[in-house]
XYZ file of C-alpha atoms in Angstrom:
702
model
C 110.534 137.720 121.608
C 110.237 139.113 118.095
C 106.836 138.257 116.635
C 106.822 140.547 113.609
C 105.299 139.042 110.486
C 107.865 137.826 108.036
C 106.907 139.404 104.753
C 107.099 142.820 106.378
C 110.762 142.163 107.216
C 112.074 141.772 103.656
C 112.863 145.180 102.166
C 113.526 143.637 98.741
C 109.992 142.336 98.494
C 108.068 144.640 100.817
C 107.417 147.560 98.503
C 106.702 145.503 95.384
C 104.553 142.704 96.753
C 102.638 144.790 99.293
C 101.850 147.526 96.800
C 100.890 145.025 94.111
C 98.529 143.014 96.276
C 96.833 145.789 98.135
C 96.386 147.805 94.955
C 94.505 144.858 93.521
C 92.591 144.086 96.693
C 91.585 147.677 97.238
C 89.783 147.506 93.906
C 87.455 144.835 95.330
C 83.955 145.968 96.290
C 84.286 144.999 99.937
C 80.598 145.675 100.564
C 79.711 142.842 98.191
C 78.814 139.573 99.948
C 80.938 136.770 98.417
C 78.722 134.407 96.479
C 80.769 131.305 97.231
C 78.238 128.843 95.864
C 78.165 130.680 92.541
C 81.965 130.785 92.363
C 82.241 127.056 93.112
C 79.717 126.289 90.382
C 81.677 128.439 87.946
C 84.920 126.639 88.778
C 83.246 123.252 88.432
C 81.842 124.245 85.037
C 85.308 125.382 83.936
C 86.846 122.090 84.990
C 84.367 120.187 82.842
C 85.809 121.823 79.736
C 89.230 120.274 80.263
C 90.348 117.064 78.571
C 90.001 113.986 80.786
C 93.778 113.606 81.008
C 94.112 117.211 82.181
C 90.935 117.594 84.206
C 91.369 118.419 87.873
C 89.137 116.142 89.966
C 87.236 118.652 92.084
C 87.188 118.027 95.806
C 83.378 117.881 95.825
C 83.196 115.647 92.725
C 84.525 112.125 93.207
C 83.663 110.778 89.753
C 86.960 111.624 88.042
C 89.007 109.924 90.752
C 86.642 106.968 90.936
C 87.074 106.155 87.235
C 90.829 106.758 87.079
C 92.583 103.469 86.106
C 95.425 103.992 88.579
C 96.129 103.971 92.290
C 95.688 107.633 93.177
C 95.504 109.878 96.242
C 93.814 113.290 96.065
C 94.329 115.907 98.770
C 91.896 118.811 98.575
C 92.473 122.432 99.520
C 90.254 121.974 102.563
C 92.411 119.082 103.814
C 95.667 120.927 103.093
C 94.551 123.919 105.132
C 92.791 122.116 107.987
C 95.613 119.599 108.597
C 98.316 122.223 107.990
C 100.081 120.161 105.300
C 102.668 122.710 104.218
C 105.299 120.554 102.474
C 105.372 117.576 100.135
C 106.950 115.581 102.935
C 103.994 116.166 105.259
C 101.643 115.010 102.504
C 103.734 111.931 101.755
C 103.837 110.945 105.421
C 100.056 110.576 105.433
C 99.467 108.463 102.299
C 99.619 104.682 101.730
C 103.025 103.326 100.634
C 104.401 106.852 100.424
C 107.264 108.093 102.581
C 110.033 110.656 102.724
C 113.681 111.159 103.449
C 114.703 114.663 104.384
C 117.820 116.667 105.209
C 115.701 119.568 106.457
C 112.065 120.540 106.904
C 111.947 122.331 103.559
C 113.764 119.779 101.360
C 111.899 116.470 101.514
C 112.650 113.714 99.011
C 109.461 111.721 98.562
C 109.305 108.022 97.809
C 106.431 105.971 96.422
C 106.593 102.229 96.971
C 110.330 102.539 97.657
C 111.180 104.441 94.464
C 112.438 108.014 94.169
C 115.031 108.031 96.928
C 118.055 109.229 94.912
C 116.580 112.380 93.345
C 118.924 114.598 95.383
C 122.045 112.728 94.203
C 121.423 111.894 90.537
C 120.414 113.795 87.426
C 117.304 111.720 86.632
C 113.919 111.708 88.287
C 111.471 108.858 88.650
C 108.793 110.799 90.563
C 108.228 114.107 88.713
C 106.498 116.979 90.521
C 104.355 119.392 88.491
C 102.965 122.776 89.449
C 100.125 123.658 87.079
C 101.598 121.251 84.546
C 105.172 122.592 84.753
C 107.974 120.383 86.193
C 109.790 121.702 89.265
C 112.510 119.869 91.273
C 110.720 118.198 94.188
C 113.369 118.963 96.816
C 113.364 122.659 95.820
C 109.606 123.163 96.253
C 109.821 124.172 99.917
C 106.551 125.423 101.420
C 103.256 124.840 99.609
C 101.100 127.868 98.963
C 97.625 128.700 97.583
C 96.976 125.243 96.158
C 93.577 123.919 95.157
C 94.552 120.276 95.107
C 97.474 117.824 95.162
C 97.129 114.631 93.154
C 99.497 111.700 93.734
C 99.596 108.957 91.077
C 101.306 105.676 91.920
C 103.216 103.514 89.461
C 104.629 104.263 85.972
C 102.973 107.255 84.289
C 103.484 107.113 80.532
C 100.631 109.319 79.314
C 101.562 112.464 81.220
C 104.097 115.026 80.010
C 107.159 113.951 82.016
C 107.728 110.244 82.415
C 107.429 108.851 85.940
C 108.697 105.392 86.889
C 107.615 105.446 90.543
C 104.710 107.850 90.226
C 103.851 111.494 89.678
C 102.715 114.431 91.832
C 100.386 117.022 90.313
C 99.981 120.279 92.247
C 97.141 122.496 91.014
C 97.085 126.079 92.218
C 93.836 127.939 92.813
C 92.253 129.461 89.743
C 91.021 133.063 89.727
C 87.313 133.417 90.256
C 85.055 135.785 88.356
C 83.564 137.144 91.592
C 85.461 139.711 93.631
C 86.555 138.082 96.893
C 89.493 138.320 99.224
C 90.966 136.618 102.264
C 93.390 137.527 105.024
C 94.806 134.751 107.219
C 97.035 135.027 110.295
C 98.567 132.061 112.089
C 100.689 131.375 115.147
C 102.006 128.021 116.324
C 104.652 126.055 118.162
C 108.315 127.032 117.869
C 107.310 130.659 117.289
C 105.853 129.789 113.906
C 104.071 132.776 112.344
C 102.364 132.936 108.991
C 100.403 135.654 107.212
C 98.734 135.410 103.804
C 96.653 137.804 101.749
C 94.840 136.631 98.630
C 92.064 137.802 96.378
C 90.280 137.338 93.067
C 89.962 140.448 90.925
C 87.515 140.216 87.960
C 88.952 142.197 85.050
C 85.998 141.519 82.771
C 83.059 139.131 82.454
C 85.456 136.445 81.194
C 88.774 137.386 82.764
C 89.927 137.076 86.339
C 93.181 137.675 88.199
C 94.242 135.973 91.408
C 96.830 137.642 93.612
C 98.324 135.949 96.656
C 101.293 136.756 98.866
C 102.435 135.270 102.120
C 105.200 135.224 104.661
C 106.241 132.726 107.273
C 108.887 132.463 109.937
C 109.683 129.846 112.557
C 112.440 129.132 115.050
C 112.315 125.422 114.172
C 112.294 122.705 116.808
C 116.036 122.325 117.483
C 117.618 123.565 120.691
C 121.336 124.241 120.315
C 122.988 123.474 123.641
C 126.327 124.994 122.687
C 124.962 128.304 121.468
C 121.949 128.245 123.840
C 119.654 129.180 120.957
C 116.303 127.821 119.755
C 116.338 129.235 116.234
C 119.325 127.526 114.563
C 116.995 125.287 112.491
C 114.496 128.064 111.829
C 113.444 129.638 108.557
C 111.965 132.771 107.058
C 110.084 132.668 103.778
C 108.174 134.798 101.333
C 105.689 133.422 98.806
C 103.926 135.178 95.952
C 101.652 134.246 93.075
C 99.879 135.920 90.174
C 97.488 133.894 88.031
C 95.347 135.076 85.132
C 92.383 133.157 83.692
C 90.630 134.204 80.486
C 87.772 132.437 78.658
C 87.574 133.359 75.008
C 84.592 133.457 72.659
C 85.405 130.000 71.264
C 85.186 128.348 74.677
C 88.928 128.174 75.197
C 90.589 128.815 78.542
C 93.882 130.704 78.802
C 95.922 130.576 82.002
C 99.096 132.473 82.818
C 100.808 132.050 86.164
C 103.868 133.486 87.914
C 105.028 131.870 91.174
C 107.866 132.689 93.540
C 109.082 131.116 96.790
C 112.110 132.246 98.789
C 113.037 130.420 101.993
C 116.093 131.265 104.085
C 116.961 129.105 107.040
C 119.501 127.487 109.285
C 120.853 123.959 108.899
C 121.128 122.701 112.471
C 119.370 119.354 111.946
C 122.012 116.607 112.246
C 123.016 115.365 115.693
C 123.918 112.114 117.481
C 120.934 109.924 118.306
C 120.814 110.801 122.002
C 120.523 114.494 121.064
C 118.495 114.120 117.878
C 115.622 112.305 119.578
C 115.396 115.302 121.937
C 115.613 117.759 119.017
C 118.865 119.127 120.388
C 122.292 119.746 118.863
C 125.796 120.729 119.893
C 127.315 122.437 116.820
C 128.841 125.900 117.075
C 127.207 127.423 113.943
C 123.711 127.143 112.523
C 124.723 126.531 108.897
C 122.771 127.604 105.817
C 119.727 126.109 104.096
C 118.212 128.473 101.522
C 115.896 127.483 98.682
C 114.020 129.542 96.162
C 112.370 129.134 92.813
C 110.590 131.252 90.246
C 108.196 129.526 87.872
C 106.247 130.763 84.865
C 103.409 128.720 83.408
C 101.048 129.232 80.501
C 98.324 126.951 79.226
C 95.454 126.799 76.766
C 92.579 124.295 76.842
C 89.632 124.053 74.532
C 86.837 121.632 73.749
C 85.641 121.642 70.166
C 82.097 120.891 68.986
C 83.127 117.444 67.748
C 84.113 116.440 71.301
C 87.746 116.964 70.392
C 89.871 118.529 73.099
C 93.168 120.403 72.934
C 95.526 121.174 75.817
C 98.858 122.997 75.595
C 101.140 123.862 78.519
C 104.396 125.831 78.432
C 106.629 126.496 81.395
C 109.980 127.703 82.667
C 111.545 127.601 86.110
C 114.737 128.531 87.898
C 115.583 127.013 91.276
C 118.442 127.537 93.724
C 119.536 125.588 96.779
C 122.277 126.872 99.099
C 123.122 124.087 101.531
C 126.021 124.390 103.998
C 126.395 122.228 107.074
C 127.682 123.747 110.309
C 131.466 123.626 110.098
C 131.809 122.038 113.526
C 129.728 119.005 112.476
C 132.612 117.396 110.565
C 135.295 119.945 111.458
C 135.067 121.050 107.835
C 133.219 123.366 105.502
C 130.789 121.149 103.588
C 128.004 122.103 101.207
C 127.023 123.514 97.834
C 125.275 126.285 95.919
C 123.152 124.496 93.313
C 121.157 126.069 90.487
C 118.666 124.375 88.145
C 116.950 125.783 85.065
C 114.180 124.008 83.169
C 112.080 124.686 80.076
C 109.169 122.442 79.144
C 106.328 122.169 76.647
C 103.460 119.708 76.485
C 100.647 119.507 73.925
C 97.942 116.894 73.494
C 94.861 116.357 71.387
C 92.111 113.911 72.309
C 88.725 112.843 71.003
C 85.971 110.679 72.403
C 83.438 108.978 70.123
C 80.620 106.526 70.733
C 82.673 103.326 70.958
C 86.232 104.577 70.572
C 88.553 107.314 71.755
C 92.107 108.438 71.149
C 94.725 110.808 72.451
C 98.116 111.918 71.078
C 100.657 114.169 72.736
C 104.183 115.503 72.588
C 106.432 116.583 75.458
C 109.787 118.357 75.358
C 112.029 119.402 78.222
C 115.437 121.021 78.520
C 117.179 121.133 81.887
C 120.497 122.436 83.144
C 121.927 121.904 86.612
C 125.097 123.360 88.107
C 125.987 121.127 91.037
C 129.222 121.977 92.890
C 130.211 120.403 96.202
C 132.963 121.463 98.587
C 134.426 119.619 101.583
C 137.212 121.677 103.125
C 139.329 120.460 106.063
C 142.306 122.640 105.185
C 145.175 122.035 105.345
C 144.660 118.287 105.856
C 142.149 117.582 103.102
C 140.084 119.522 100.578
C 137.677 118.170 97.970
C 136.129 120.554 95.486
C 133.948 119.122 92.688
C 131.969 120.939 90.029
C 129.424 119.254 87.773
C 127.416 120.842 85.003
C 124.697 118.664 83.561
C 122.517 119.403 80.556
C 119.624 117.179 79.679
C 117.138 117.061 76.821
C 114.000 114.943 76.632
C 111.597 114.520 73.738
C 108.615 112.187 73.991
C 105.713 111.252 71.746
C 102.855 109.470 73.475
C 99.346 108.371 72.722
C 96.543 105.979 73.472
C 93.644 104.421 71.565
C 90.613 103.043 73.410
C 87.805 100.761 72.295
C 84.551 100.153 74.167
C 83.991 96.651 72.819
C 81.034 95.768 75.068
C 78.796 97.634 77.519
C 80.952 98.553 80.508
C 84.182 97.214 78.989
C 86.994 99.302 77.514
C 90.390 98.232 76.184
C 93.078 100.895 75.757
C 96.517 100.474 74.184
C 99.142 103.158 74.712
C 102.673 103.862 73.560
C 105.329 106.337 74.628
C 108.451 106.914 72.535
C 111.035 108.811 74.563
C 114.451 110.095 73.587
C 116.880 111.294 76.276
C 120.295 112.852 76.064
C 122.398 113.756 79.094
C 125.702 115.645 78.881
C 128.200 116.194 81.665
C 131.213 118.394 82.313
C 132.903 117.589 85.611
C 135.986 118.707 87.477
C 137.478 117.551 90.781
C 140.285 119.077 92.829
C 141.593 116.940 95.714
C 144.438 118.162 97.916
C 145.887 117.842 101.397
C 148.378 115.632 103.215
C 148.799 111.863 103.158
C 150.491 109.416 105.541
C 153.667 108.361 103.684
C 155.252 106.107 106.321
C 152.239 104.534 107.992
C 152.711 106.163 111.390
C 149.212 107.624 111.357
C 150.410 111.216 110.872
C 149.791 112.933 107.489
C 153.175 114.238 106.390
C 153.303 114.350 102.579
C 151.360 116.964 100.585
C 149.392 115.900 97.547
C 147.249 117.617 94.930
C 145.212 116.027 92.161
C 142.926 117.428 89.487
C 140.691 115.303 87.264
C 138.211 116.324 84.592
C 135.492 114.851 82.414
C 134.612 116.888 79.338
C 131.530 116.514 77.181
C 130.558 113.063 78.427
C 127.275 112.078 76.830
C 124.713 109.303 77.081
C 121.767 108.863 74.686
C 118.811 106.526 74.982
C 115.615 105.994 72.975
C 112.962 103.652 74.339
C 109.526 102.344 73.413
C 107.203 102.121 76.413
C 103.941 100.294 75.690
C 100.918 99.985 77.977
C 97.678 98.041 77.891
C 94.686 98.721 80.140
C 91.433 96.802 80.487
C 88.642 98.697 82.294
C 85.336 97.471 83.681
C 82.701 100.120 84.437
C 79.179 98.659 84.262
C 77.607 101.514 86.234
C 78.462 104.443 88.477
C 79.013 102.136 91.473
C 81.670 99.793 90.102
C 85.023 100.356 88.438
C 87.847 97.889 87.897
C 91.034 97.792 85.847
C 94.048 95.740 84.884
C 97.105 97.612 83.638
C 100.289 96.307 82.039
C 103.043 98.782 81.237
C 106.761 99.248 80.731
C 108.401 101.670 83.152
C 111.600 103.609 82.506
C 114.096 105.896 84.205
C 116.586 107.726 82.016
C 120.333 107.080 82.231
C 122.600 109.735 83.660
C 125.536 110.568 85.896
C 126.376 110.896 89.554
C 126.848 114.626 89.996
C 128.716 114.267 93.291
C 131.346 111.704 92.372
C 134.826 112.586 93.618
C 136.831 110.351 91.260
C 137.013 110.290 87.499
C 136.257 106.574 87.161
C 132.949 107.114 88.942
C 132.047 110.357 87.205
C 132.725 109.528 83.564
C 130.591 106.399 83.281
C 126.840 106.834 83.101
C 124.606 104.471 84.976
C 122.306 102.357 82.849
C 118.652 103.225 82.347
C 116.206 101.421 84.603
C 113.517 99.397 82.859
C 110.568 97.867 84.659
C 107.740 95.459 83.926
C 104.660 96.666 85.773
C 101.271 95.117 86.440
C 98.453 96.642 88.470
C 95.028 95.236 89.341
C 92.440 97.444 91.022
C 88.770 97.620 91.900
C 86.508 100.277 93.438
C 82.924 99.959 94.611
C 80.648 102.491 96.285
C 77.128 102.808 97.636
C 74.130 104.098 95.737
C 74.367 107.619 97.102
C 78.150 107.526 97.561
C 77.652 107.019 101.283
C 80.488 104.471 101.308
C 83.361 103.382 99.084
C 85.945 100.591 99.091
C 89.029 100.253 96.914
C 91.819 97.719 96.540
C 94.964 97.743 94.375
C 97.588 95.050 93.881
C 100.825 95.916 92.066
C 104.115 94.357 91.059
C 107.160 96.078 89.592
C 110.120 94.044 88.352
C 113.092 96.387 87.968
C 116.034 95.670 85.674
C 119.261 97.651 86.159
C 117.791 99.504 89.112
C 119.807 102.688 89.612
C 121.767 102.985 92.860
C 123.161 106.495 93.032
C 124.768 108.487 95.832
C 126.013 107.516 99.277
C 125.352 103.861 99.850
C 126.495 102.521 103.242
C 128.938 105.409 103.443
C 130.302 104.853 99.907
C 129.562 107.172 96.990
C 128.606 104.925 94.093
C 127.320 105.058 90.554
C 125.930 101.639 89.944
C 123.003 99.495 88.865
C 121.426 96.607 90.715
C 120.865 93.924 88.098
C 117.406 93.061 89.370
C 115.022 94.344 92.049
C 111.316 94.361 92.800
C 108.587 96.405 94.466
C 105.256 94.667 94.993
C 102.394 95.055 97.407
C 98.790 96.003 98.176
C 96.869 99.202 98.882
C 93.393 99.411 100.423
C 91.166 102.451 100.879
C 87.754 102.892 102.460
C 85.239 105.662 103.090
C 81.964 105.636 105.063
C 79.415 108.387 105.717
C 77.122 107.060 108.463
C 75.653 110.570 108.678
C 75.649 113.389 106.106
C 77.878 115.446 108.387
C 80.254 112.627 109.364
C 82.867 110.948 107.153
C 85.363 108.223 108.027
C 88.334 107.336 105.806
C 90.896 104.571 106.156
C 93.843 103.163 104.227
C 96.368 100.371 104.501
C 99.515 99.931 102.430
C 101.849 96.949 102.198
C 105.015 96.924 100.098
C 107.941 94.580 99.668
C 110.771 96.460 97.907
C 114.103 94.617 97.775
C 117.145 93.989 95.633
C 117.182 90.540 94.065
C 120.605 90.710 92.389
C 123.020 93.377 93.577
C 126.710 92.887 94.290
C 128.847 95.901 95.199
C 132.543 95.713 96.060
C 132.231 91.991 96.629
C 129.291 92.353 99.034
C 125.990 90.729 98.064
C 122.990 92.909 98.997
C 120.345 90.551 97.599
C 117.320 90.439 99.887
C 117.987 93.827 101.485
C 115.041 96.241 101.541
C 115.156 99.691 99.966
C 115.784 102.489 102.455
C 112.924 104.644 103.811
C 110.365 102.052 102.751
C 108.200 100.835 105.648
C 106.719 97.449 104.820
C 103.325 98.588 106.071
C 101.450 101.804 106.802
C 97.928 102.326 108.142
C 95.743 105.386 108.388
C 92.352 106.379 109.817
C 90.731 109.798 109.636
C 87.478 111.383 110.761
C 85.780 114.529 109.480
C 82.730 115.747 111.391
C 80.591 118.858 110.992
C 78.040 118.703 113.816
C 76.897 122.256 113.053
C 77.294 124.404 109.954
C 79.658 126.656 111.932
C 81.787 123.869 113.411
C 84.055 121.256 111.822
C 86.331 118.699 113.442
C 89.020 116.450 111.987
C 91.240 113.688 113.414
C 93.908 111.774 111.479
C 96.030 108.831 112.709
C 98.808 107.194 110.629
C 101.014 104.264 111.651
C 104.351 103.645 109.877
C 106.246 100.376 110.138
C 109.916 99.707 110.652
C 112.353 100.910 107.954
C 115.998 101.763 107.381
C 117.223 105.282 106.688
C 119.055 106.928 103.814
C 121.827 107.433 103.207
C 123.192 105.155 105.925
C 120.905 102.132 105.797
C 122.538 100.556 108.872
C 120.262 102.630 111.108
C 116.751 101.293 111.725
C 113.738 103.567 112.210
C 111.385 101.976 114.739
C 107.596 101.953 114.071
C 105.836 105.180 115.035
C 102.372 106.750 114.981
C 101.415 110.283 113.957
C 98.226 111.803 115.398
C 96.817 115.026 113.931
C 93.665 116.958 114.848
C 91.950 120.200 113.872
C 88.866 122.211 114.882
C 87.427 125.152 112.924
C 84.676 127.619 113.863
C 83.148 129.866 111.196
C 80.941 132.886 111.810
C 80.047 134.878 108.726
C 83.192 136.307 107.210
C 85.409 135.145 110.055
C 86.905 131.764 110.858
C 89.193 130.529 113.601
C 90.916 127.161 113.533
C 93.097 125.204 115.919
C 95.338 122.410 114.619
C 97.832 119.943 116.003
C 100.365 117.639 114.322
C 102.156 114.683 115.889
C 100.196 115.223 119.081
C 101.741 112.106 120.599
C 105.198 113.615 119.981
C 106.397 110.407 118.293
C 110.163 110.104 117.800
C 111.388 109.152 114.347
C 114.189 110.067 111.945
C 114.262 111.148 108.319
C 117.964 111.003 107.391
C 121.228 109.417 108.539
C 124.602 110.716 107.411
C 126.219 108.156 109.690
C 125.361 106.113 112.737
C 126.064 109.186 114.846
C 124.537 111.958 112.712
C 120.751 111.790 112.328
C 117.949 114.152 111.371
C 114.864 113.877 113.569
C 111.335 114.130 112.231
C 109.077 117.024 113.201
C 108.050 117.118 116.852
C 104.655 118.081 118.258
C 103.273 121.187 116.566
C 100.093 123.053 117.544
C 98.779 126.361 116.315
C 95.845 128.665 115.735
C 94.700 130.275 112.489
C 92.368 133.284 112.140
C 91.026 134.334 108.747
C 88.590 136.818 107.291
C 86.836 136.825 103.916
C 85.871 140.079 102.265
């Protein structure tokens, strides 16, 4: 069995990344004891300089999250590492009213309250994902790496850079520290999963620090191919790298410059009939291809002025690629695509807080281009080859004015003005043989080419919001929010016929109301929270394969409404219990397609209820223990909603022992080995969720 570490097996990256990292790490004074408490205090002080709308709620400071007028989930670095949450899908699977649909392990499509399911089929996004403030396609992100925190906001987000109808995911990478430290981590787990990371903070001056991190991972995956007698046909190999510079100038401003790269290469042996899929087995004769990679550049500047005025500017660029080819034997055809996406974005905002009033204004601009071909080749009987090139431009002005009209009461009115333009060039070649006499045997050749040139759709919308907040003291916080949600119009990039490609689907507009309240004990030894929400969707976009039919359509009316509860209790300083419950009813109210009325049918991949309970215990300063249990209710699958996913329970656990510079941790995911599915191409081709996974991690600080 080959157990060599992955990043040492890539000649293209080996010399550059290894030399770069170890040159930086060798400059660290390894005899210096890391002053972790001092570094944490420095990072906390830096975070306090950021504007409220950009501030990162620190894992040890719950105040920012507590007073956020929105349903929000915050996953700290400690939780990400201890629970081994390595993808957005694994995070989503453990949050209230959040779920996923996934072709493969590395390409999850996350949903929040039933929204977000068609991101892999359409050219609009209603759940944006940001890495250090820069948008990146969610299903291209792949493995998560060197993050400080992941923040998940539920409901329409009008006062962030990109507009989010269903919610927004903010991923914050670790900042460089101004103390020289380093870390090496090695990991081995189920399915021959191996991971190695090296990271370090290199102080360049008293006010400038550089963080360098590289990593590699490989796994055989959890599919056994019975035909090929192989266990690695759904495996992957990845390299990850990051450089991040932080500089604090004389005026109190903070400059950040980051460069991120992820390259994952894997097989695509995930789909199988139910009787095989539930056993994580397959019968195809090739492993297929599933490769994703992205390179992202981010730059930001934040400063607080003496007049309590704050400025934040973020610029970013990214390029993502996804090579997805199913095993040819799955459909007796070559099926897949080589997709590329390029994005440029800029966001700037200015805010000021005064004694009884506050205001914020911002501007956001984004340019995106996606080349989305798709090929289905059953030569000589049938061949479909489509090519779509989409270009999109977004410009938004947004702002909010708040008034503290009485002690503990604040009223805030916001407005977002957004202008979108989508352009499409599309071409389809269809050829093969047809049955001319009805005897069931194709006997007449045909060939057809259709094009759409310079199709364009433009939309400008006004999106108001009104929020009433109640915050009499540090123990109570309540809010009522009214807002107008929006998803931009666009095109179906994978249509095979001109009449479905040339017409844009309508923009989705939503009326949203949210009511929430949080209360906690005097010393934050307990906390309770409750949120009720209702979203009425008009012209809800239905894009992609729906019951086996590729459509570009709008449901006239739909809704998503429900409840979310959270609770925390610290009976002892070293023991913390957390719980959540989510309930959502997401259905079409008026939707007729091809003469079939789908009114009353639930959205796919939207369990009506989900429950979670977790325990974190540190009986000794060297030992920590965590247990997490999540129960998901019954739901249908995408893209074939005829298949029903039965309720299932995920049980995770982790134990960590620390001794000086060294730490060893043991983790387990889905310890009950629950059977569930994440995708359905048809009734007979399903993708199974991740099976039981256990592993051990050893790390050393220096």
